[in-house]
Amino acid sequence: MANKGYQALQNALRPGITERELQLHYENAVLMAGADKMPYGSIVGSGENAAILHAVPSKKTVASGELVLSRCRC
């Protein structure tokens, strides 16, 4: 299930998408694959937010060439 989520996140990743939208792509794919719930909030941070260990996904948009950190489970 996690692989489906990470594939959805990778497919959605592009400049202009928000961290929150990436989180939703991941979690939707995992839930559609059969997970009952997410065990904890997914971590997605880009640019400076990628340096925050437990980044809370925000409305920050991903810029071209920025590092994106994700830590998600199902």
Coordinates of C-alpha atoms in Angstrom, one line a residue:
M1 CA 0.0 0.0 0.0
A2 CA 2.8 2.4 0.9
N3 CA 4.3 1.8 -2.6
K4 CA 1.1 2.9 -4.2
G5 CA 1.1 6.0 -2.1
Y6 CA 4.7 6.9 -2.9
Q7 CA 4.0 6.3 -6.6
A8 CA 1.0 8.7 -6.5
L9 CA 3.2 11.3 -4.7
Q10 CA 5.9 10.9 -7.3
N11 CA 3.4 11.2 -10.2
A12 CA 1.9 14.4 -8.7
L13 CA 5.2 16.1 -7.9
R14 CA 5.7 19.2 -10.0
P15 CA 6.5 22.8 -9.5
G16 CA 3.5 24.7 -8.1
I17 CA 1.9 21.8 -6.2
T18 CA 1.5 22.4 -2.5
E19 CA 2.9 20.2 0.3
R20 CA -0.6 19.6 1.4
E21 CA -1.7 18.4 -2.0
L22 CA 1.2 16.0 -2.1
Q23 CA 0.1 14.7 1.3
L24 CA -3.4 14.2 0.0
H25 CA -2.2 12.3 -3.1
Y26 CA -0.2 9.9 -0.9
E27 CA -3.0 9.3 1.6
N28 CA -5.7 9.0 -1.0
A29 CA -3.8 6.3 -2.9
V30 CA -3.0 4.4 0.3
L31 CA -6.6 4.5 1.5
M32 CA -7.9 3.5 -2.0
A33 CA -5.5 0.5 -1.9
G34 CA -7.2 -0.8 1.3
A35 CA -5.7 0.9 4.3
D36 CA -8.2 1.5 7.1
K37 CA -6.6 4.7 8.3
M38 CA -3.3 6.6 8.4
P39 CA -1.3 5.7 11.6
Y40 CA -0.1 9.3 12.0
G41 CA 0.0 12.5 10.0
S42 CA 2.1 12.3 6.9
I43 CA 5.2 14.5 6.8
V44 CA 5.8 16.5 3.6
G45 CA 8.1 19.4 3.4
S46 CA 9.8 21.2 0.6
G47 CA 12.7 23.7 0.3
E48 CA 13.5 25.1 3.8
N49 CA 10.6 23.0 5.3
A50 CA 12.4 19.8 4.2
A51 CA 15.0 20.5 6.9
I52 CA 12.2 20.2 9.6
L53 CA 12.2 16.7 10.9
H54 CA 8.4 16.6 11.5
A55 CA 7.3 19.1 8.9
V56 CA 3.5 19.6 8.8
P57 CA 2.3 19.9 5.2
S58 CA 1.4 23.4 4.4
K59 CA 0.1 25.6 1.5
K60 CA 3.7 26.2 0.5
T61 CA 4.2 25.4 -3.2
V62 CA 7.1 23.3 -4.4
A63 CA 9.5 25.3 -6.6
S64 CA 11.5 23.8 -9.5
G65 CA 14.6 22.0 -8.2
E66 CA 13.6 22.1 -4.6
L67 CA 14.2 19.1 -2.3
V68 CA 11.0 17.5 -1.1
L69 CA 11.0 15.4 2.1
S70 CA 8.2 12.9 2.7
R71 CA 7.8 10.4 5.5
C72 CA 4.5 8.6 5.3
R73 CA 3.2 5.3 6.5
C74 CA 0.2 3.1 6.2

